[in-house]
Tab-separated table of C-alpha atoms in Angstrom:
chain	number	residue	atom	x	y	z
A	29	MET	CA	243.315	68.281	231.128
A	30	THR	CA	247.078	68.634	230.794
A	31	GLY	CA	248.951	67.774	227.635
A	32	ARG	CA	251.069	64.673	227.237
A	33	LEU	CA	254.254	66.775	227.189
A	34	GLU	CA	253.293	69.288	229.856
A	35	GLY	CA	256.364	70.750	231.567
A	36	LYS	CA	258.867	69.339	229.065
A	37	ASN	CA	261.411	71.426	227.146
A	38	ALA	CA	262.368	70.255	223.669
A	39	PHE	CA	265.012	71.111	221.079
A	40	VAL	CA	263.948	70.239	217.517
A	41	THR	CA	266.155	70.502	214.423
A	42	GLY	CA	264.938	70.794	210.843
A	43	ALA	CA	262.003	72.797	212.160
A	44	ALA	CA	261.152	74.492	208.864
A	45	GLY	CA	260.738	71.193	206.996
A	46	GLY	CA	257.477	69.311	206.713
A	47	ILE	CA	258.138	66.711	209.423
A	48	GLY	CA	260.038	69.057	211.730
A	49	ARG	CA	257.306	71.670	211.490
A	50	GLU	CA	254.589	69.181	212.474
A	51	ILE	CA	256.677	67.856	215.354
A	52	CYS	CA	257.146	71.377	216.721
A	53	ARG	CA	253.441	72.107	216.383
A	54	ARG	CA	252.325	68.892	218.070
A	55	PHE	CA	254.875	69.282	220.870
A	56	VAL	CA	253.539	72.750	221.667
A	57	GLU	CA	249.938	71.530	221.439
A	58	GLU	CA	250.773	68.830	223.982
A	59	GLY	CA	252.205	71.349	226.443
A	60	ALA	CA	255.928	71.369	225.663
A	61	ARG	CA	258.101	74.420	225.262
A	62	VAL	CA	260.087	74.146	222.041
A	63	VAL	CA	263.260	75.668	220.689
A	64	ALA	CA	263.037	75.144	216.932
A	65	ALA	CA	266.275	75.151	214.950
A	66	ASP	CA	266.897	75.495	211.227
A	67	LEU	CA	269.357	77.294	208.981
A	68	GLU	CA	267.379	80.548	209.054
A	69	THR	CA	264.912	81.808	211.649
A	70	SER	CA	262.893	83.486	208.906
A	71	ALA	CA	262.103	80.067	207.415
A	72	ILE	CA	260.878	78.829	210.803
A	73	GLN	CA	258.769	81.919	211.421
A	74	ASP	CA	257.179	81.582	207.990
A	75	VAL	CA	255.753	78.153	208.860
A	76	LEU	CA	255.460	78.305	212.658
A	77	GLY	CA	254.899	81.984	213.345
A	78	ASP	CA	251.402	81.382	214.707
A	79	LEU	CA	252.635	79.379	217.716
A	80	ASP	CA	252.431	80.936	221.183
A	81	ALA	CA	255.642	82.890	221.758
A	82	SER	CA	255.703	81.829	225.417
A	83	SER	CA	256.112	78.194	224.330
A	84	PHE	CA	258.182	78.576	221.193
A	85	ARG	CA	261.532	80.044	220.209
A	86	ALA	CA	263.209	79.957	216.802
A	87	VAL	CA	266.980	79.758	216.475
A	88	ALA	CA	269.237	79.817	213.415
A	89	CYS	CA	271.656	76.904	213.504
A	90	ASP	CA	273.763	74.964	211.028
A	91	ILE	CA	273.732	71.594	212.765
A	92	GLY	CA	276.930	70.566	211.010
A	93	ASP	CA	278.812	73.363	212.785
A	94	GLU	CA	280.039	72.436	216.253
A	95	GLN	CA	280.101	75.974	217.656
A	96	GLN	CA	276.655	76.834	216.340
A	97	VAL	CA	275.153	73.690	217.833
A	98	ALA	CA	276.797	74.300	221.213
A	99	SER	CA	275.513	77.881	221.229
A	100	ALA	CA	271.982	76.900	220.187
A	101	ILE	CA	271.727	74.228	222.877
A	102	GLU	CA	272.986	76.603	225.562
A	103	GLY	CA	270.509	79.205	224.348
A	104	ALA	CA	267.667	76.713	224.650
A	105	VAL	CA	268.653	75.843	228.205
A	106	THR	CA	268.864	79.531	229.100
A	107	ALA	CA	265.495	80.283	227.507
A	108	PHE	CA	263.491	77.547	229.219
A	109	GLY	CA	265.645	76.421	232.141
A	110	GLY	CA	266.647	73.000	230.889
A	111	LEU	CA	266.092	70.290	228.306
A	112	ASP	CA	264.077	67.082	228.405
A	113	VAL	CA	263.745	66.135	224.733
A	114	LEU	CA	266.052	66.249	221.711
A	115	CYS	CA	264.490	65.636	218.320
A	116	ASN	CA	266.997	65.277	215.465
A	117	THR	CA	264.825	65.852	212.425
A	118	ALA	CA	267.118	67.803	210.081
A	119	GLY	CA	268.318	66.024	206.973
A	120	GLY	CA	267.182	64.816	203.604
A	121	SER	CA	268.244	63.307	200.330
A	122	SER	CA	268.604	65.058	196.984
A	123	GLN	CA	268.576	64.232	193.299
A	124	ALA	CA	272.381	64.491	193.361
A	125	ASP	CA	272.502	61.138	195.166
A	126	GLY	CA	272.863	57.942	193.149
A	127	ARG	CA	274.644	54.631	192.797
A	128	ILE	CA	277.958	54.448	194.600
A	129	THR	CA	279.983	54.789	191.396
A	130	GLU	CA	277.974	57.839	190.342
A	131	VAL	CA	277.211	59.905	193.437
A	132	GLY	CA	279.665	62.764	193.861
A	133	VAL	CA	282.020	62.807	196.812
A	134	GLU	CA	280.820	66.316	197.660
A	135	GLU	CA	277.214	65.132	197.850
A	136	PHE	CA	278.197	62.147	199.984
A	137	TRP	CA	279.875	64.364	202.572
A	138	ARG	CA	277.053	66.928	202.451
A	139	VAL	CA	274.538	64.269	203.453
A	140	MET	CA	276.854	62.826	206.092
A	141	ARG	CA	277.466	66.270	207.581
A	142	VAL	CA	273.799	67.190	207.904
A	143	ASP	CA	272.128	63.869	208.685
A	144	LEU	CA	274.700	61.840	210.606
A	145	PHE	CA	277.176	64.386	211.964
A	146	GLY	CA	274.379	66.834	212.785
A	147	THR	CA	272.589	64.161	214.829
A	148	PHE	CA	275.901	63.389	216.538
A	149	LEU	CA	276.554	67.043	217.466
A	150	VAL	CA	273.070	67.835	218.775
A	151	SER	CA	273.133	64.674	220.889
A	152	ARG	CA	276.689	65.329	222.093
A	153	PHE	CA	275.830	68.803	223.392
A	154	GLY	CA	272.237	68.108	224.391
A	155	ILE	CA	272.470	64.863	226.349
A	156	PRO	CA	274.396	66.383	229.306
A	157	HIS	CA	271.420	68.691	229.891
A	158	LEU	CA	269.000	65.755	229.756
A	159	ILE	CA	271.148	64.053	232.397
A	160	THR	CA	270.980	67.205	234.533
A	161	ALA	CA	267.187	67.094	234.211
A	162	GLY	CA	267.171	63.547	235.620
A	163	GLY	CA	266.528	61.836	232.290
A	164	GLY	CA	264.882	62.467	228.983
A	165	SER	CA	264.231	61.352	225.446
A	166	VAL	CA	266.315	61.568	222.273
A	167	ILE	CA	264.410	61.010	219.027
A	168	ASN	CA	266.403	60.515	215.840
A	169	LEU	CA	264.971	60.493	212.330
A	170	THR	CA	266.297	57.654	210.212
A	171	SER	CA	264.520	56.232	207.139
A	172	VAL	CA	263.300	53.081	205.466
A	173	THR	CA	266.368	53.520	203.248
A	174	ALA	CA	268.329	52.212	206.239
A	175	LEU	CA	266.281	49.010	206.110
A	176	ARG	CA	266.002	48.242	202.393
A	177	GLY	CA	268.187	48.696	199.334
A	178	PHE	CA	267.710	51.914	197.345
A	179	PRO	CA	270.358	52.043	194.607
A	180	GLN	CA	269.803	55.731	193.856
A	181	ARG	CA	270.160	56.747	197.513
A	182	THR	CA	273.661	55.549	198.424
A	183	ALA	CA	274.733	58.556	200.501
A	184	TYR	CA	271.373	58.982	202.177
A	185	SER	CA	271.103	55.262	202.975
A	186	ALA	CA	274.570	55.271	204.524
A	187	ALA	CA	273.803	58.303	206.683
A	188	LYS	CA	270.438	56.985	207.841
A	189	GLY	CA	271.898	53.543	208.520
A	190	GLY	CA	274.517	55.251	210.656
A	191	ILE	CA	271.810	57.051	212.597
A	192	ALA	CA	270.009	53.773	213.286
A	193	ALA	CA	273.227	52.189	214.573
A	194	MET	CA	274.151	55.271	216.587
A	195	THR	CA	270.685	55.260	218.150
A	196	ARG	CA	271.277	51.791	219.569
A	197	ALA	CA	274.760	52.728	220.810
A	198	MET	CA	273.426	55.852	222.519
A	199	ALA	CA	270.594	53.924	224.145
A	200	ALA	CA	273.050	51.396	225.541
A	201	GLY	CA	275.409	54.120	226.697
A	202	TYR	CA	272.980	56.364	228.553
A	203	GLY	CA	270.311	54.045	229.952
A	204	GLU	CA	271.749	54.274	233.461
A	205	GLU	CA	271.226	58.051	233.316
A	206	ARG	CA	267.582	57.428	232.337
A	207	ILE	CA	268.081	58.705	228.797
A	208	ARG	CA	265.883	56.941	226.259
A	209	VAL	CA	267.092	56.999	222.650
A	210	ASN	CA	264.855	55.887	219.802
A	211	ALA	CA	264.632	56.426	216.070
A	212	ILE	CA	261.728	56.827	213.682
A	213	ALA	CA	262.049	55.380	210.172
A	214	PRO	CA	259.447	57.059	207.962
A	215	GLY	CA	258.343	55.835	204.596
A	216	SER	CA	257.577	58.305	201.825
A	217	THR	CA	256.167	61.362	203.595
A	218	MET	CA	254.432	64.202	201.781
A	219	SER	CA	256.740	67.019	202.821
A	220	PRO	CA	257.133	69.936	200.372
A	221	ARG	CA	260.331	68.366	199.032
A	222	VAL	CA	258.648	65.013	198.351
A	223	ALA	CA	255.525	66.666	196.975
A	224	ALA	CA	257.628	68.550	194.421
A	225	ARG	CA	258.612	65.303	192.717
A	226	ALA	CA	255.445	63.280	193.363
A	227	HIS	CA	254.592	63.440	189.649
A	228	THR	CA	257.631	61.392	188.573
A	229	GLU	CA	257.219	57.765	187.558
A	230	GLN	CA	259.602	56.560	190.270
A	231	ALA	CA	257.687	58.481	192.931
A	232	LYS	CA	254.402	56.988	191.729
A	233	LYS	CA	255.842	53.471	191.915
A	234	THR	CA	257.112	54.106	195.439
A	235	ALA	CA	253.777	55.583	196.537
A	236	ALA	CA	251.927	52.507	195.262
A	237	LYS	CA	253.914	50.317	197.665
A	238	HIS	CA	252.591	52.255	200.684
A	239	VAL	CA	249.589	50.025	201.307
A	240	LEU	CA	247.814	52.532	203.562
A	241	GLY	CA	248.750	55.499	201.400
A	242	VAL	CA	251.688	57.902	201.389
A	243	LEU	CA	252.287	59.371	204.830
A	244	ASP	CA	251.657	62.927	205.970
A	245	PRO	CA	254.077	64.728	208.329
A	246	ILE	CA	251.501	64.484	211.132
A	247	ASP	CA	251.873	60.678	211.070
A	248	ILE	CA	255.539	61.012	212.002
A	249	ALA	CA	254.834	63.780	214.486
A	250	GLU	CA	252.397	61.596	216.430
A	251	MET	CA	255.081	58.936	216.893
A	252	ALA	CA	257.497	61.655	218.030
A	253	VAL	CA	254.965	62.833	220.645
A	254	PHE	CA	254.667	59.278	221.955
A	255	LEU	CA	258.444	58.842	222.173
A	256	ALA	CA	258.859	62.233	223.867
A	257	SER	CA	256.170	61.470	226.420
A	258	ASP	CA	256.312	59.370	229.569
A	259	GLU	CA	254.089	56.842	227.803
A	260	SER	CA	257.266	55.419	226.246
A	261	ARG	CA	259.271	55.384	229.488
A	262	ARG	CA	260.353	51.739	229.037
A	263	ILE	CA	261.169	51.965	225.325
A	264	THR	CA	264.721	52.606	224.152
A	265	GLY	CA	267.193	51.575	221.466
A	266	GLN	CA	264.499	50.879	218.887
A	267	VAL	CA	263.907	51.917	215.289
A	268	HIS	CA	260.167	52.524	214.996
A	269	VAL	CA	259.054	52.040	211.407
A	270	VAL	CA	256.202	54.338	210.356
A	271	ASP	CA	255.907	53.496	206.680
A	272	SER	CA	252.296	52.710	205.795
A	273	GLY	CA	253.287	49.107	205.197
A	274	PHE	CA	256.025	49.916	202.669
A	275	THR	CA	258.645	47.531	204.089
A	276	THR	CA	256.134	44.642	204.103
A	277	VAL	CA	255.728	44.792	200.324
A	278	LEU	CA	258.179	42.840	198.159
């Protein structure tokens, strides 16, 4: 029995993080060949070093740097002969975020550079190769912060809202070339970064609003597999909320 992603080549950013790591693992398990990008290859190898080397390559890439992104994408195409899937996972909020009158300008631009501009650059350099392949799938990671008000996440909310809007624009712009563009909006997901502050009162309150329990990275990875596969061939321009019921709770 062949995997759901058999024969597909994928480029995944944020590969050393909890969600990115699970996406890479599930893509390989389903038959894809994956180029996994993060700031340092050592970080990727530490968490994904057990994957079959014939199906997996690690590449160091600062996704906010135009030249590094261009080089990493070209390297992926050279390594596996083309690209079929882009998965823009890199990003994340920090405790330096806050209300708009309090968050530092430096933090605002840091988040914009990684989350929004990074998604822009990877898509800008990757989509031409998906067109060459006859079509493909772009999967962007947004957040429930793009859908509801989080006063302490001004910069992150703005970046993730931009990704949601850009997803729809990209889907409209590249449908004729058979490029599908979708976003996943996770709720609170137990990545190492989230786990580190799970003991705080605010984190406990947020977790309680996830009616089916706080998510695990595998929950997001399974949606990514679906969106990367031909099973979602008629789905584009959508923000798929995977939040354990969080946005249904007042």
